[in-house]
Amino acid sequence: MWAAPGNPGIADHAECVALDVKSHPAVVRFCRDRGVDLVVIGPEAPLVDGLADSLRAAGIAVFGPSAAAARLEGSKGFTKDLCERAGIPTARYARTRSLEEAWGALRRFQPPFVLKADGLAAGKGVVIAETRTEAQEALAEMFGGQFGAAGNEVVIEEFMEGEEASLFALTDGETIVPFGSAQDHKRVGEGDTGPNTGGMGAYSPAAVLTPALEERALREIVEPTVRTMAEEGTPYSGVLYAGLMLTGEGPKLIEYNARFGDPECQVLMMRYQGDLAALLLACATGDLAREGAPGFAPEAALTVVMAAAGYPGVPRAGGAIDVGRAEEGGAKVFHAGTRRDGERLVASGGRVLNVTALGGTVTEAQAAAYRAVDAIDFADGFCRRDIGHREIAREAGTR
């Protein structure tokens, strides 16, 4: 197994290689030279850039959607328009391509206002404005380049009341297989305060997404999405990560991710029981119907993100990390923004570690995860101390 670029965590399992994923010929050549049987594209940017198309054209099996299908994540407006065509429940919206158009469209909505950069913004392109003045100021910043090219178009949405949950499904373009649920915590601060991030922690399963609600979300949201994409000549193959709002009217789609996502992937993988490579290969080759339903451990999994000081702004790089004995109790420390500086492990990104543990309940999984967090020496790091708080309150009977 090879990982590009990899990090000190995955280096225990794979050979890390310096490979420019923006150079499709270089990736294809690397795979051919080494007889690679399956490529799994993790991040969203190479998917939107069409790396999966280049690999498939070279006869290499790849887990991940085409560039045309990856627009489900790459363009908020594309997905909203698809929902409208397919009758998929989602928030009322307006696509705007200039500041003047956005200010005009704002009059059709009531506060709070949900403003989304249309393109990829590393999980940070969403602003919830409480007042019309705040919304106007935010729109000026977005069209002024706050999120780069991702903000050349902005989607304005009505605010949906409810609790969020994430539903995952694998598909080869025809067959759809559910692949678990999770709930993450986007705000940087405890009590869900502060700016949005790429995710400060998550737990799985999301009990609030009951079997009945999951079945309804699959029937009303995921299945019509896969069907419509196929009918329109852009079949979707890979994992569909549906961000859902559980409203009083039922589940509604917030947005799609075209990959497993972080930190949700960590809790799903801690619970998954099976041959992941075989499952992803079946998905990549159109053989998903031959696979049985994925199995998951009955325990809950919870992960805590340790981030570098300054995140989600400018993170402090180079801080020394000592994982110590964090994994001795069964926890798993997943690396994200880390690198080796000689013999030292140091921070090299905003979200640095995902400290993940299992437990009989979310309450138990949280306790195990924070025990592991407290065993790590990372002076420049911080984390939220309330990951899983909604489900823990439900388990305690106080919510």
Coordinates of C-alpha atoms in Angstrom, one line a residue:
M1 CA 0.0 0.0 0.0
W2 CA 1.2 3.5 -0.9
A3 CA 0.0 6.8 0.5
A4 CA 0.4 10.2 -1.2
P5 CA 1.6 12.2 0.5
G6 CA 0.8 10.3 3.7
N7 CA 1.9 11.2 7.2
P8 CA 3.7 9.7 10.2
G9 CA 0.6 7.8 11.2
I10 CA -0.1 6.0 8.0
A11 CA 3.6 5.4 7.6
D12 CA 3.2 2.5 10.0
H13 CA 1.0 0.8 7.4
A14 CA 1.9 2.2 4.0
E15 CA 4.9 3.5 2.1
C16 CA 4.5 7.3 1.9
V17 CA 5.4 8.8 -1.5
A18 CA 5.8 12.4 -2.7
L19 CA 3.4 12.5 -5.6
D20 CA 1.8 15.6 -7.1
V21 CA -1.9 14.6 -7.3
K22 CA -2.5 17.6 -9.6
S23 CA -0.3 15.9 -12.2
H24 CA -2.6 13.2 -13.5
P25 CA 0.0 11.7 -15.8
A26 CA 2.4 11.3 -12.9
V27 CA -0.3 9.5 -10.8
V28 CA -1.2 7.2 -13.7
R29 CA 2.4 6.5 -14.4
F30 CA 3.1 5.7 -10.7
C31 CA 0.1 3.3 -10.6
R32 CA 1.1 1.5 -13.8
D33 CA 4.7 1.1 -12.7
R34 CA 3.7 -0.5 -9.5
G35 CA 0.8 -2.5 -10.7
V36 CA -1.7 -0.8 -8.5
D37 CA -5.1 -2.6 -8.4
L38 CA -7.2 0.1 -6.6
V39 CA -6.8 3.8 -6.0
V40 CA -8.9 5.4 -3.2
I41 CA -9.1 9.1 -3.5
G42 CA -9.5 10.6 -0.1
P43 CA -9.7 14.5 -0.4
E44 CA -12.4 16.4 -2.3
A45 CA -10.1 18.6 -4.4
P46 CA -8.6 15.8 -6.6
L47 CA -12.1 14.4 -7.2
V48 CA -13.4 17.7 -8.4
D49 CA -10.3 18.1 -10.5
G50 CA -11.1 14.8 -12.3
L51 CA -8.3 12.5 -11.1
A52 CA -10.8 9.6 -11.0
D53 CA -11.6 10.2 -14.7
S54 CA -7.9 10.1 -15.6
L55 CA -7.3 6.9 -13.7
R56 CA -10.4 5.1 -15.2
A57 CA -9.3 6.2 -18.7
A58 CA -6.0 4.4 -18.0
G59 CA -7.9 1.2 -16.9
I60 CA -7.1 1.6 -13.2
A61 CA -9.9 0.9 -10.7
V62 CA -10.7 3.9 -8.5
F63 CA -12.9 4.5 -5.6
G64 CA -14.4 8.0 -6.0
P65 CA -16.7 9.8 -8.3
S66 CA -15.9 11.4 -11.7
A67 CA -15.4 15.2 -11.9
A68 CA -19.0 15.6 -13.2
A69 CA -20.4 13.6 -10.3
A70 CA -18.2 15.2 -7.7
R71 CA -20.0 18.5 -8.4
L72 CA -22.3 17.2 -5.7
E73 CA -19.6 18.5 -3.3
G74 CA -17.8 20.9 -5.6
S75 CA -20.8 23.2 -6.2
K76 CA -23.5 23.9 -3.6
G77 CA -25.6 25.4 -6.3
F78 CA -25.4 22.3 -8.5
T79 CA -26.7 20.2 -5.7
K80 CA -29.5 22.5 -4.8
D81 CA -30.6 22.6 -8.4
L82 CA -30.5 18.7 -8.6
C83 CA -32.6 18.6 -5.4
E84 CA -35.2 20.8 -7.1
R85 CA -35.3 18.7 -10.2
A86 CA -35.5 15.4 -8.3
G87 CA -38.0 16.6 -5.6
I88 CA -35.4 16.0 -2.8
P89 CA -36.3 17.8 0.5
T90 CA -33.9 20.6 1.3
A91 CA -33.9 24.3 2.3
R92 CA -35.3 27.0 0.1
Y93 CA -32.4 28.7 -1.7
A94 CA -31.2 31.3 -4.2
R95 CA -28.0 31.1 -6.3
T96 CA -26.3 34.5 -6.6
R97 CA -23.3 35.5 -8.8
S98 CA -22.7 39.1 -7.7
L99 CA -22.9 41.1 -4.5
E100 CA -25.7 43.2 -5.9
E101 CA -27.7 40.1 -6.8
A102 CA -27.0 38.6 -3.4
W103 CA -28.3 41.7 -1.5
G104 CA -31.4 41.6 -3.6
A105 CA -32.0 37.9 -3.0
L106 CA -31.5 38.4 0.7
R107 CA -34.8 40.2 0.9
R108 CA -36.6 37.0 0.1
F109 CA -35.3 35.4 3.3
Q110 CA -35.8 35.9 7.0
P111 CA -33.0 35.8 9.7
P112 CA -31.0 33.9 10.6
F113 CA -29.5 33.7 7.1
V114 CA -27.4 30.8 5.8
L115 CA -24.7 31.9 3.3
K116 CA -22.6 29.3 1.5
A117 CA -19.6 29.8 -0.8
D118 CA -20.5 27.7 -3.8
G119 CA -17.2 26.0 -4.3
L120 CA -14.7 24.1 -2.1
A121 CA -13.6 26.0 1.0
A122 CA -12.1 23.3 3.2
G123 CA -15.2 23.1 5.3
K124 CA -15.1 26.8 6.2
G125 CA -17.3 28.3 3.5
V126 CA -20.5 28.6 5.5
V127 CA -21.7 31.7 7.4
I128 CA -24.8 31.9 9.6
A129 CA -25.7 35.5 10.0
E130 CA -28.1 36.5 12.7
T131 CA -29.2 39.9 11.2
R132 CA -29.6 41.3 7.8
T133 CA -26.7 43.7 8.4
E134 CA -24.4 40.8 9.4
A135 CA -25.5 39.0 6.3
Q136 CA -24.8 42.0 4.0
E137 CA -21.3 42.3 5.6
A138 CA -20.6 38.6 5.2
L139 CA -21.7 38.7 1.6
A140 CA -19.4 41.6 0.9
E141 CA -16.5 39.6 2.4
M142 CA -17.4 36.4 0.5
F143 CA -17.6 38.2 -2.9
G144 CA -14.5 40.2 -1.9
G145 CA -12.4 37.0 -1.8
Q146 CA -12.7 35.7 1.7
F147 CA -12.9 32.1 0.4
G148 CA -11.1 32.7 -2.9
A149 CA -12.6 31.4 -6.1
A150 CA -15.0 29.3 -4.0
G151 CA -16.9 32.5 -3.2
N152 CA -17.4 33.6 -6.8
E153 CA -20.9 32.4 -6.4
V154 CA -22.8 32.3 -3.1
V155 CA -25.9 30.3 -2.2
I156 CA -28.3 31.8 0.2
E157 CA -30.6 29.4 2.1
E158 CA -33.4 29.5 4.6
F159 CA -32.3 28.5 8.1
M160 CA -33.6 25.0 9.0
E161 CA -34.5 24.1 12.6
G162 CA -33.5 20.7 13.9
E163 CA -30.5 18.5 14.8
E164 CA -27.9 17.6 12.3
A165 CA -26.7 14.1 11.5
S166 CA -24.6 12.5 8.8
L167 CA -25.7 9.4 6.8
F168 CA -23.2 7.5 4.6
A169 CA -23.9 5.2 1.7
L170 CA -21.7 3.4 -0.8
T171 CA -22.8 3.2 -4.4
D172 CA -21.4 1.9 -7.7
G173 CA -23.9 4.0 -9.6
E174 CA -26.8 1.5 -9.3
T175 CA -26.6 -0.5 -6.1
I176 CA -26.7 1.6 -2.9
V177 CA -25.5 0.2 0.5
P178 CA -25.9 2.1 3.8
F179 CA -22.6 2.6 5.6
G180 CA -23.4 4.0 9.0
S181 CA -24.2 7.3 10.6
A182 CA -22.4 9.9 12.7
Q183 CA -22.8 13.3 14.2
D184 CA -20.0 15.8 14.1
H185 CA -19.3 19.2 15.8
K186 CA -18.4 22.0 13.4
R187 CA -18.0 24.9 15.8
V188 CA -14.5 25.5 17.2
G189 CA -15.8 26.2 20.8
E190 CA -17.5 24.2 23.4
G191 CA -21.3 24.5 23.5
D192 CA -21.2 24.8 19.7
T193 CA -19.8 28.4 19.7
G194 CA -17.4 30.2 17.5
P195 CA -16.6 29.9 13.8
N196 CA -17.2 26.8 11.8
T197 CA -14.3 24.4 11.2
G198 CA -13.8 21.3 9.2
G199 CA -14.9 19.4 12.4
M200 CA -13.7 19.2 16.0
G201 CA -15.0 15.8 16.8
A202 CA -17.7 13.2 16.0
Y203 CA -19.4 10.1 17.3
S204 CA -21.1 7.1 15.7
P205 CA -23.7 5.9 15.4
A206 CA -26.0 8.9 15.6
A207 CA -28.9 7.5 17.6
V208 CA -31.0 10.6 16.7
L209 CA -31.1 9.2 13.2
T210 CA -33.4 6.4 14.0
P211 CA -33.8 3.4 11.7
A212 CA -37.1 4.8 10.5
L213 CA -35.5 8.2 9.7
E214 CA -32.5 6.5 8.1
E215 CA -34.8 4.5 5.8
R216 CA -36.7 7.7 4.9
A217 CA -33.5 9.6 4.2
L218 CA -32.3 6.8 1.9
R219 CA -35.6 6.7 0.1
E220 CA -36.3 10.4 -0.2
I221 CA -32.7 11.8 -0.5
V222 CA -29.9 9.3 -1.4
E223 CA -31.8 7.0 -3.8
P224 CA -33.3 9.9 -5.9
T225 CA -29.8 11.5 -6.0
V226 CA -28.1 8.4 -7.4
R227 CA -31.0 7.7 -9.8
T228 CA -31.1 11.3 -11.1
M229 CA -27.3 11.4 -11.6
A230 CA -27.4 8.1 -13.6
E231 CA -30.4 9.3 -15.7
E232 CA -28.6 12.6 -16.5
G233 CA -25.4 10.8 -17.7
T234 CA -23.2 11.4 -14.7
P235 CA -23.5 8.2 -12.6
Y236 CA -22.1 8.5 -9.1
S237 CA -19.6 5.9 -7.8
G238 CA -18.0 6.1 -4.4
V239 CA -19.3 7.2 -1.0
L240 CA -22.1 9.7 -0.6
Y241 CA -21.9 11.5 2.7
A242 CA -25.3 13.2 3.2
G243 CA -25.4 16.0 5.8
L244 CA -28.9 15.9 7.1
M245 CA -31.1 18.3 9.1
L246 CA -33.7 16.4 11.1
T247 CA -36.6 18.8 11.0
G248 CA -40.2 18.5 12.2
E249 CA -41.1 17.7 8.6
G250 CA -38.5 14.9 8.4
P251 CA -34.9 14.7 7.2
K252 CA -33.8 17.3 4.7
L253 CA -30.5 17.5 2.9
I254 CA -28.0 20.2 4.0
E255 CA -25.3 19.3 1.6
Y256 CA -23.3 16.3 0.2
N257 CA -19.7 15.4 0.5
A258 CA -18.1 13.2 -2.1
R259 CA -15.8 11.4 0.3
F260 CA -15.9 9.9 3.8
G261 CA -15.0 13.2 5.6
D262 CA -13.0 13.9 8.6
P263 CA -13.6 13.4 11.6
E264 CA -16.5 11.1 10.6
C265 CA -14.3 8.6 8.8
Q266 CA -12.4 7.8 12.0
V267 CA -15.5 6.8 14.0
L268 CA -16.9 4.8 11.1
M269 CA -13.6 2.9 10.7
M270 CA -13.4 2.1 14.4
R271 CA -16.8 0.4 14.2
Y272 CA -16.6 -1.2 10.7
Q273 CA -16.1 -5.0 10.7
G274 CA -15.1 -6.4 7.3
D275 CA -12.6 -6.3 4.5
L276 CA -12.7 -2.6 3.6
A277 CA -10.4 -3.0 0.5
A278 CA -12.7 -5.7 -1.0
L279 CA -15.7 -3.5 -0.4
L280 CA -14.2 -0.4 -2.0
L281 CA -13.0 -2.5 -4.9
A282 CA -16.5 -3.9 -5.5
C283 CA -17.8 -0.4 -5.5
A284 CA -15.1 0.7 -7.9
T285 CA -15.8 -2.1 -10.4
G286 CA -19.6 -2.1 -10.3
D287 CA -19.9 -5.3 -8.3
L288 CA -21.4 -3.8 -5.1
A289 CA -24.5 -5.9 -5.5
R290 CA -22.5 -9.1 -4.8
E291 CA -21.3 -7.8 -1.4
G292 CA -23.3 -8.4 1.7
A293 CA -24.4 -5.6 4.0
P294 CA -21.5 -4.0 5.8
G295 CA -21.1 -5.0 9.4
F296 CA -20.5 -2.6 12.3
A297 CA -19.6 -3.2 15.9
P298 CA -22.4 -2.5 18.3
E299 CA -20.2 -0.2 20.4
A300 CA -20.2 3.5 20.0
A301 CA -17.1 5.3 18.7
L302 CA -16.1 8.9 19.5
T303 CA -13.2 11.0 18.2
V304 CA -11.7 14.2 19.5
V305 CA -9.8 16.5 17.2
M306 CA -6.6 18.0 18.7
A307 CA -6.0 21.2 16.7
A308 CA -3.0 23.6 16.6
A309 CA -3.4 26.9 18.4
G310 CA -4.8 29.5 16.0
Y311 CA -7.1 27.1 14.2
P312 CA -9.4 27.7 12.3
G313 CA -7.4 30.9 11.5
V314 CA -3.7 30.6 11.0
P315 CA -2.6 27.5 13.0
R316 CA 0.7 27.4 14.8
A317 CA 3.1 25.0 13.0
G318 CA 6.0 23.1 14.4
G319 CA 4.7 22.3 17.9
A320 CA 6.2 19.1 19.3
I321 CA 3.9 16.2 20.0
D322 CA 4.4 13.2 22.2
V323 CA 1.6 10.6 21.8
G324 CA 3.0 8.7 24.7
R325 CA 0.8 5.9 26.1
A326 CA -2.4 7.3 24.6
E327 CA -3.2 4.0 22.7
E328 CA -2.6 1.6 25.6
G329 CA -6.2 1.5 26.6
G330 CA -7.5 0.6 23.1
A331 CA -7.8 4.1 21.7
K332 CA -6.5 4.9 18.3
V333 CA -4.6 8.1 17.5
F334 CA -5.2 9.0 13.8
H335 CA -2.7 11.5 12.3
A336 CA -3.8 14.4 10.2
G337 CA -1.6 17.5 10.3
T338 CA 1.7 15.9 11.5
R339 CA 5.2 15.5 10.1
R340 CA 8.6 14.2 11.3
D341 CA 11.3 16.8 12.2
G342 CA 14.2 14.5 12.7
E343 CA 13.1 12.2 15.5
R344 CA 10.4 14.6 16.7
L345 CA 6.8 14.4 15.7
V346 CA 5.5 18.0 15.1
A347 CA 2.3 19.7 14.0
S348 CA 2.0 20.7 10.3
G349 CA -1.6 21.7 10.0
G350 CA -4.7 23.0 11.6
R351 CA -6.4 19.8 12.7
V352 CA -3.5 17.7 13.9
L353 CA -4.7 14.5 15.6
N354 CA -8.0 12.5 15.9
V355 CA -8.0 10.7 19.2
T356 CA -10.6 7.9 18.9
A357 CA -12.1 5.3 21.2
L358 CA -14.9 2.7 21.5
G359 CA -17.3 2.3 24.4
G360 CA -20.5 0.5 25.2
T361 CA -22.3 3.9 25.1
V362 CA -21.3 7.4 23.8
T363 CA -20.7 8.4 27.4
E364 CA -18.2 5.5 27.8
A365 CA -16.5 6.2 24.4
Q366 CA -16.1 9.9 25.3
A367 CA -14.5 9.0 28.7
A368 CA -12.0 6.7 26.9
A369 CA -11.2 9.2 24.2
Y370 CA -10.5 12.0 26.7
R371 CA -8.3 9.7 28.8
A372 CA -6.2 9.2 25.6
V373 CA -6.2 12.9 24.9
D374 CA -4.9 13.6 28.4
A375 CA -2.1 11.1 27.8
I376 CA -0.8 13.2 24.8
D377 CA 1.8 16.0 25.3
F378 CA 1.0 18.7 22.8
A379 CA 1.6 22.1 24.3
D380 CA 0.5 24.0 21.2
G381 CA -2.7 21.9 20.9
F382 CA -6.3 22.4 22.0
C383 CA -9.5 20.5 21.8
R384 CA -13.2 20.7 22.7
R385 CA -14.1 18.9 25.9
D386 CA -17.7 18.3 25.1
I387 CA -17.7 16.1 22.0
G388 CA -20.9 14.0 22.0
H389 CA -22.7 16.2 24.4
R390 CA -26.1 15.9 22.9
E391 CA -26.1 12.2 22.9
I392 CA -24.6 12.0 26.4
A393 CA -27.4 14.2 27.6
R394 CA -29.9 11.9 26.0
E395 CA -28.2 8.9 27.6
A396 CA -28.4 10.6 31.0
G397 CA -32.1 11.4 30.5
T398 CA -31.5 15.2 30.7
R399 CA -32.4 16.0 27.1

